[in-house]
CSV table of C-alpha atoms and ligand atoms in Angstrom, one decimal:
chain,number,residue,atom,x,y,z
A,1,MET,CA,-8.6,-17.0,11.5
A,2,ALA,CA,-10.7,-14.3,10.1
A,3,LEU,CA,-10.8,-11.1,8.0
A,4,ILE,CA,-10.1,-8.5,10.6
A,5,THR,CA,-9.8,-4.7,10.8
A,6,SER,CA,-6.4,-3.0,11.2
A,7,LYS,CA,-7.3,-1.5,14.6
A,8,GLU,CA,-5.1,-3.7,16.7
A,9,MET,CA,-2.1,-3.9,14.4
A,10,PHE,CA,-2.1,-0.1,14.0
A,11,SER,CA,-2.3,0.5,17.7
A,12,LYS,CA,0.6,-1.9,18.2
A,13,ALA,CA,2.6,-0.3,15.3
A,14,LEU,CA,2.0,3.2,16.8
A,15,LYS,CA,3.6,2.2,20.0
A,16,SER,CA,6.7,0.8,18.4
A,17,ASP,CA,8.7,1.4,15.3
A,18,PHE,CA,7.4,-1.2,12.8
A,19,ALA,CA,4.9,-0.7,10.0
A,20,VAL,CA,2.4,-3.0,8.4
A,21,GLY,CA,2.8,-3.8,4.7
A,22,ALA,CA,-0.3,-3.1,2.6
A,23,PHE,CA,0.2,-5.0,-0.7
A,24,ASN,CA,-1.9,-4.5,-3.8
A,25,VAL,CA,-3.4,-7.8,-5.2
A,26,ASN,CA,-4.5,-8.6,-8.7
A,27,ASN,CA,-4.3,-12.4,-9.1
A,28,MET,CA,-3.8,-15.7,-7.3
A,29,GLU,CA,0.0,-15.9,-7.7
A,30,ILE,CA,0.5,-12.4,-6.2
A,31,ILE,CA,-1.8,-13.2,-3.3
A,32,GLN,CA,-0.1,-16.5,-2.6
A,33,GLY,CA,3.4,-15.0,-2.7
A,34,ILE,CA,2.5,-12.2,-0.3
A,35,ALA,CA,0.5,-14.3,2.1
A,36,ASP,CA,3.1,-17.1,2.3
A,37,ALA,CA,5.8,-14.4,3.1
A,38,ALA,CA,3.6,-12.9,5.9
A,39,LYS,CA,3.1,-16.4,7.3
A,40,ALA,CA,6.8,-17.2,7.2
A,41,GLU,CA,7.5,-14.0,9.0
A,42,ASN,CA,4.5,-14.2,11.4
A,43,ALA,CA,3.7,-10.6,10.4
A,44,PRO,CA,0.5,-8.6,10.3
A,45,LEU,CA,-0.9,-8.3,6.8
A,46,ILE,CA,-3.1,-6.0,4.7
A,47,LEU,CA,-4.2,-7.1,1.2
A,48,GLN,CA,-5.6,-4.2,-0.8
A,49,VAL,CA,-7.8,-4.0,-3.9
A,50,SER,CA,-7.7,-1.0,-6.2
A,51,ALA,CA,-10.2,0.1,-8.9
A,52,GLY,CA,-7.8,-1.3,-11.5
A,53,ALA,CA,-7.7,-4.6,-9.7
A,54,ARG,CA,-11.5,-4.8,-9.6
A,55,LYS,CA,-11.7,-4.1,-13.2
A,56,TYR,CA,-9.0,-6.6,-14.1
A,57,ALA,CA,-9.8,-9.6,-11.9
A,58,ARG,CA,-13.3,-8.7,-10.7
A,59,GLN,CA,-14.1,-8.2,-7.1
A,60,ALA,CA,-15.7,-11.6,-6.4
A,61,TYR,CA,-12.6,-13.4,-7.5
A,62,LEU,CA,-10.3,-11.2,-5.4
A,63,THR,CA,-12.3,-11.4,-2.2
A,64,LYS,CA,-12.6,-15.2,-2.6
A,65,LEU,CA,-8.9,-15.5,-3.3
A,66,VAL,CA,-8.1,-13.4,-0.2
A,67,GLU,CA,-10.4,-15.7,1.9
A,68,ALA,CA,-8.6,-18.7,0.4
A,69,ALA,CA,-5.3,-17.2,1.5
A,70,MET,CA,-6.7,-16.7,5.0
A,71,ILE,CA,-7.8,-20.4,5.2
A,72,ASP,CA,-4.6,-21.7,3.6
A,73,THR,CA,-2.2,-19.8,5.7
A,74,GLU,CA,-4.4,-19.6,8.9
A,75,LEU,CA,-3.6,-15.9,9.1
A,76,ASP,CA,-5.9,-13.1,10.1
A,77,ILE,CA,-5.9,-10.7,7.1
A,78,VAL,CA,-7.2,-7.2,6.6
A,79,LEU,CA,-9.1,-6.9,3.3
A,80,HIS,CA,-8.8,-3.2,2.3
A,81,LEU,CA,-10.3,-1.1,-0.5
A,82,ASP,CA,-7.4,1.0,-2.0
A,83,HIS,CA,-8.3,4.5,-3.3
A,84,GLY,CA,-12.1,4.3,-3.0
A,85,GLU,CA,-13.3,7.1,-5.2
A,86,ASP,CA,-16.8,7.7,-3.9
A,87,PHE,CA,-19.3,6.8,-1.1
A,88,GLU,CA,-21.0,4.1,-3.3
A,89,ILE,CA,-17.9,2.0,-3.9
A,90,CYS,CA,-16.9,2.2,-0.2
A,91,LYS,CA,-20.5,1.1,0.7
A,92,GLN,CA,-20.4,-1.7,-1.9
A,93,CYS,CA,-17.1,-3.1,-0.4
A,94,ILE,CA,-18.3,-2.7,3.2
A,95,ASP,CA,-21.5,-4.6,2.2
A,96,ASN,CA,-19.4,-7.3,0.6
A,97,GLY,CA,-17.0,-8.3,3.4
A,98,PHE,CA,-14.2,-5.8,3.2
A,99,THR,CA,-12.9,-4.9,6.7
A,100,SER,CA,-11.3,-1.6,5.8
A,101,VAL,CA,-11.9,1.0,3.1
A,102,MET,CA,-10.1,4.0,1.9
A,103,ILE,CA,-12.1,7.0,0.8
A,104,ASP,CA,-9.8,9.1,-1.4
A,105,GLY,CA,-11.2,12.7,-1.3
A,106,SER,CA,-7.8,14.2,-1.7
A,107,LYS,CA,-8.8,15.9,-5.0
A,108,TYR,CA,-11.6,17.9,-3.3
A,109,PRO,CA,-11.3,21.1,-1.3
A,110,LEU,CA,-10.9,20.5,2.4
A,111,GLU,CA,-14.5,20.9,3.6
A,112,GLU,CA,-15.7,18.6,0.7
A,113,ASN,CA,-13.1,16.0,1.6
A,114,ILE,CA,-14.3,16.2,5.2
A,115,ALA,CA,-18.0,15.8,4.4
A,116,LEU,CA,-17.4,12.8,2.1
A,117,THR,CA,-15.0,11.1,4.5
A,118,LYS,CA,-17.4,11.7,7.4
A,119,LYS,CA,-20.3,10.1,5.4
A,120,VAL,CA,-18.1,7.0,4.8
A,121,VAL,CA,-16.9,6.8,8.4
A,122,GLU,CA,-20.5,6.9,9.7
A,123,TYR,CA,-21.5,4.0,7.4
A,124,ALA,CA,-18.3,2.0,7.9
A,125,HIS,CA,-18.3,2.3,11.7
A,126,ALA,CA,-21.9,1.3,11.9
A,127,HIS,CA,-20.8,-1.9,10.1
A,128,GLY,CA,-17.6,-2.6,12.1
A,129,VAL,CA,-15.3,-1.5,9.3
A,130,VAL,CA,-12.4,1.0,9.6
A,131,VAL,CA,-11.7,3.9,7.2
A,132,GLU,CA,-8.5,5.5,5.8
A,133,ALA,CA,-8.7,9.0,4.2
A,134,GLU,CA,-6.2,11.1,2.4
A,135,LEU,CA,-5.2,14.7,2.8
A,136,GLY,CA,-2.6,16.3,0.4
A,137,LYS,CA,-1.7,15.2,-3.1
A,138,LEU,CA,0.8,12.6,-4.2
A,139,ALA,CA,1.9,14.4,-7.3
A,140,GLY,CA,5.0,13.5,-9.4
A,141,VAL,CA,7.8,14.9,-7.5
A,142,GLU,CA,10.6,17.2,-8.7
A,143,ASP,CA,13.8,17.2,-6.7
A,144,ASP,CA,14.0,21.0,-6.6
A,145,ILE,CA,10.3,21.5,-5.6
A,146,LYS,CA,9.9,25.0,-4.0
A,147,VAL,CA,8.6,25.4,-0.5
A,148,ASP,CA,5.4,27.2,-1.7
A,149,ALA,CA,4.6,24.3,-4.1
A,150,LYS,CA,5.2,21.8,-1.3
A,151,SER,CA,2.7,23.6,0.9
A,152,ALA,CA,0.2,23.5,-1.9
A,153,THR,CA,0.4,19.7,-2.4
A,154,TYR,CA,2.0,18.2,0.7
A,155,THR,CA,-0.2,17.6,3.8
A,156,ASP,CA,-0.5,20.6,6.0
A,157,PRO,CA,0.0,19.4,9.7
A,158,GLU,CA,-2.7,21.8,11.2
A,159,GLU,CA,-5.2,20.8,8.5
A,160,ALA,CA,-4.4,17.1,9.2
A,161,ALA,CA,-5.3,17.6,12.9
A,162,TYR,CA,-8.5,19.5,12.0
A,163,PHE,CA,-9.4,16.8,9.4
A,164,VAL,CA,-9.1,13.9,11.8
A,165,GLU,CA,-11.0,15.7,14.5
A,166,LYS,CA,-13.9,16.6,12.1
A,167,THR,CA,-14.1,13.2,10.4
A,168,GLY,CA,-13.3,10.6,13.1
A,169,VAL,CA,-11.3,8.7,10.5
A,170,ASP,CA,-9.3,5.7,11.7
A,171,SER,CA,-6.1,6.4,9.7
A,172,LEU,CA,-4.7,9.1,7.4
A,173,ALA,CA,-2.7,9.0,4.2
A,174,ILE,CA,-0.4,11.9,3.9
A,175,ALA,CA,1.7,13.5,1.2
A,176,ILE,CA,5.4,14.1,2.1
A,177,GLY,CA,7.1,13.5,-1.2
A,178,THR,CA,6.2,10.0,-2.4
A,179,SER,CA,4.3,9.3,-5.6
A,180,HIS,CA,2.8,6.3,-7.3
A,181,GLY,CA,4.6,4.2,-9.9
A,182,ALA,CA,8.2,3.5,-10.8
A,183,TYR,CA,9.4,7.1,-11.5
A,184,LYS,CA,9.2,8.9,-8.1
A,185,PHE,CA,12.3,11.2,-8.2
A,186,LYS,CA,14.2,12.9,-11.0
A,187,GLY,CA,17.2,13.6,-8.8
A,188,GLU,CA,18.1,12.4,-5.3
A,189,PRO,CA,15.1,10.9,-3.4
A,190,SER,CA,13.9,13.0,-0.5
A,191,LEU,CA,11.0,12.9,1.8
A,192,ASP,CA,9.8,15.8,4.0
A,193,PHE,CA,10.5,14.2,7.4
A,194,GLU,CA,10.1,17.5,9.3
A,195,ARG,CA,6.5,17.7,8.0
A,196,LEU,CA,5.9,14.0,9.0
A,197,LYS,CA,7.2,14.7,12.5
A,198,LYS,CA,5.0,17.7,12.9
A,199,ILE,CA,1.9,15.8,11.7
A,200,HIS,CA,2.7,12.9,14.1
A,201,GLU,CA,3.2,15.4,16.9
A,202,LEU,CA,-0.2,17.0,16.4
A,203,ILE,CA,-2.1,13.7,16.0
A,204,PRO,CA,0.0,11.2,17.8
A,205,ASN,CA,-2.8,8.7,18.1
A,206,THR,CA,-3.7,8.6,14.4
A,207,PRO,CA,-2.0,5.9,12.4
A,208,LEU,CA,-0.5,7.5,9.3
A,209,VAL,CA,-0.3,5.9,5.9
A,210,LEU,CA,2.4,6.2,3.2
A,211,HIS,CA,1.3,5.6,-0.3
A,212,GLY,CA,3.7,5.4,-3.2
A,213,ALA,CA,6.2,3.6,-0.9
A,214,SER,CA,7.8,1.2,-3.3
A,215,THR,CA,11.6,1.2,-3.5
A,216,VAL,CA,11.7,0.2,-7.2
A,217,LEU,CA,14.4,-2.3,-6.3
A,218,PRO,CA,17.3,-2.0,-8.9
A,219,GLU,CA,17.8,-5.8,-9.0
A,220,PHE,CA,14.3,-6.2,-10.6
A,221,VAL,CA,14.6,-3.2,-12.9
A,222,ASN,CA,18.0,-4.4,-14.1
A,223,LYS,CA,16.8,-7.9,-14.6
A,224,ALA,CA,13.7,-6.8,-16.5
A,225,ASN,CA,15.9,-4.6,-18.7
A,226,GLN,CA,18.5,-7.4,-19.2
A,227,PHE,CA,15.7,-9.6,-20.6
A,228,GLY,CA,14.2,-7.2,-23.1
A,229,GLY,CA,12.5,-4.7,-20.8
A,230,ASP,CA,12.7,-0.9,-21.3
A,231,ILE,CA,12.3,0.7,-17.9
A,232,PRO,CA,15.1,3.4,-17.9
A,233,GLY,CA,15.6,5.8,-15.0
A,234,ALA,CA,13.1,4.2,-12.6
A,235,LYS,CA,13.6,5.3,-9.0
A,236,GLY,CA,11.7,4.8,-5.8
A,237,VAL,CA,11.9,5.5,-2.0
A,238,PRO,CA,15.1,4.1,-0.5
A,239,GLU,CA,14.4,1.4,2.0
A,240,GLU,CA,16.0,3.2,4.9
A,241,MET,CA,13.6,6.1,4.5
A,242,ILE,CA,10.7,3.7,4.9
A,243,THR,CA,12.2,2.3,8.1
A,244,GLU,CA,12.8,5.8,9.4
A,245,ALA,CA,9.2,6.9,8.5
A,246,ALA,CA,7.8,4.1,10.7
A,247,LYS,CA,9.4,5.8,13.7
A,248,TYR,CA,7.1,8.9,13.2
A,249,GLY,CA,3.6,7.4,13.0
A,250,ILE,CA,3.7,5.7,9.6
A,251,CYS,CA,1.8,2.4,10.4
A,252,LYS,CA,0.8,1.3,6.9
A,253,VAL,CA,3.1,1.2,3.9
A,254,ASN,CA,1.5,0.8,0.5
A,255,ILE,CA,3.4,-1.4,-2.0
A,256,ASP,CA,2.3,-2.2,-5.6
A,257,THR,CA,5.1,-1.3,-8.0
A,258,ASP,CA,7.7,-3.5,-6.3
A,259,LEU,CA,5.3,-6.5,-6.8
A,260,ARG,CA,4.8,-5.7,-10.4
A,261,LEU,CA,8.5,-5.3,-11.0
A,262,ALA,CA,9.5,-8.5,-9.2
A,263,MET,CA,6.9,-10.5,-11.1
A,264,THR,CA,7.7,-9.0,-14.5
A,265,ALA,CA,11.4,-9.4,-14.2
A,266,GLU,CA,11.1,-13.1,-13.4
A,267,ILE,CA,8.6,-13.7,-16.2
A,268,ARG,CA,10.8,-11.9,-18.7
A,269,LYS,CA,13.8,-13.9,-17.6
A,270,PHE,CA,12.0,-17.3,-17.8
A,271,ILE,CA,10.5,-16.7,-21.2
A,272,SER,CA,13.7,-15.4,-22.6
A,273,GLU,CA,15.7,-18.4,-21.3
A,274,ASN,CA,13.0,-21.0,-22.1
A,275,PRO,CA,11.6,-20.0,-25.5
A,276,ALA,CA,10.1,-23.5,-26.1
A,277,GLU,CA,8.0,-23.4,-22.9
A,278,PHE,CA,4.3,-22.4,-23.1
A,279,ASP,CA,2.9,-23.7,-19.8
A,280,PRO,CA,1.9,-20.6,-17.8
A,281,ARG,CA,2.6,-22.4,-14.6
A,282,LYS,CA,6.2,-22.7,-15.6
A,283,TYR,CA,6.8,-18.9,-15.5
A,284,LEU,CA,4.2,-18.0,-12.9
A,285,SER,CA,5.9,-20.2,-10.3
A,286,PRO,CA,9.2,-18.4,-10.3
A,287,ALA,CA,7.3,-15.1,-10.5
A,288,ARG,CA,5.4,-16.1,-7.3
A,289,ASP,CA,8.6,-17.1,-5.7
A,290,ALA,CA,10.1,-13.7,-6.5
A,291,ILE,CA,7.2,-12.0,-4.9
A,292,PHE,CA,7.6,-14.2,-1.8
A,293,GLN,CA,11.3,-13.3,-1.5
A,294,MET,CA,10.7,-9.6,-2.0
A,295,VAL,CA,7.8,-9.4,0.5
A,296,GLN,CA,9.7,-11.4,3.1
A,297,HIS,CA,12.7,-9.1,2.7
A,298,LYS,CA,10.5,-6.0,3.1
A,299,ILE,CA,8.7,-7.4,6.2
A,300,LYS,CA,11.9,-8.4,7.9
A,301,ASN,CA,14.4,-5.8,7.0
A,302,VAL,CA,12.4,-2.7,6.0
A,303,LEU,CA,9.1,-2.7,7.8
A,304,LYS,CA,10.6,-4.6,10.8
A,305,ALA,CA,7.3,-6.4,11.2
A,306,SER,CA,8.5,-10.0,11.7
A,307,ASN,CA,6.7,-11.6,14.7
A,308,GLN,CA,4.5,-8.5,15.3
A,309,ARG,CA,1.3,-10.5,14.8
B,401,G3H,O1,-2.5,3.4,-6.1
B,401,G3H,C1,-2.2,2.8,-7.1
B,401,G3H,C2,-2.0,1.3,-7.1
B,401,G3H,O2,-0.7,1.0,-7.6
B,401,G3H,C3,-3.1,0.6,-7.9
B,401,G3H,O3,-2.9,0.8,-9.3
B,401,G3H,O4,-5.3,1.1,-10.2
B,401,G3H,O5,-3.4,0.3,-11.6
B,401,G3H,O6,-4.3,-1.2,-9.9
B,401,G3H,P1,-4.0,0.2,-10.3
B,402,13P,P1,3.7,2.2,-5.3
B,402,13P,O1,3.4,2.6,-6.7
B,402,13P,O2,4.9,3.0,-4.8
B,402,13P,O3,3.9,0.7,-5.1
B,402,13P,O4,2.5,2.7,-4.4
B,402,13P,C1,1.3,1.9,-4.3
B,402,13P,C2,0.2,2.6,-3.6
B,402,13P,O5,0.3,3.6,-3.0
B,402,13P,C3,-1.1,1.9,-3.7
B,402,13P,O6,-2.1,2.7,-3.1
B,403,ZN,ZN1,-1.9,4.8,-3.3
């Protein structure tokens, strides 16, 4: 087993209708719950580290924990930098064992995004590391968003083709209506599948990435609220939309919020039902189990990635 790049798993995913789950990791219990689920399902796995994760847990702890998961489960794992904000952080991760980095230049004008991405691609490829870039903006989404506004923030298919050609990037995150966090839609959830199909048609060999892909599973929101939480009106991307997106080039599906909700709901429940307990292992164990169950369900029923290793 080893830390590997996503090259092979994406080329397999592109040829069929499954997608690889890319899960955000912040501590040992989260990593164990996810890795054990991937092992149980014999599924390809990406573990990703955000700026917030590095600040909270510190990079050395997270990389060593991911290595420990690799040894313990005997799985090949992709260690990915999520939303790298500049060349320096990408370089630092490449130099420290990451096998995949994201350079997020989506806030810059097109040519600036291209120049920055190209610089990261050149350094990464020279070190055997793959690169994800982003084009388009994942804003908070209104149900009645106008076509003009969509064009301004959602990924333009022609621009996507131009961007990939100019940068030589390995995968591309696109904006088709998802957003980060637990409040993705005010009204009915909707994704711009026509736009996704057009992008996939123009760059059929480029693995596409869906950020903000949590479903915000009602069972966890309800459980958290039942035990003292206050998360009203949370709404995510329906599971069947994720499965559908995997048919049109989406190879990597980013999930963080669903992990947070699963963990928090269990901890709230345990602490509320066991007020005399103060051993963290007592509430972190069911929290880890909840993550395992949720990730296993996603791999099996939503991403259709069981036995795709
Ligand atoms: O893309 C956003 C991820 O959910 C990471 O969030 O920076 O709070 O860890 P974070
Ligand atoms: P969610 O907030 O929908 O889980 O998205 C996470 C993500 O895109 C991380 O990059
Ligand atoms: Zn993201």
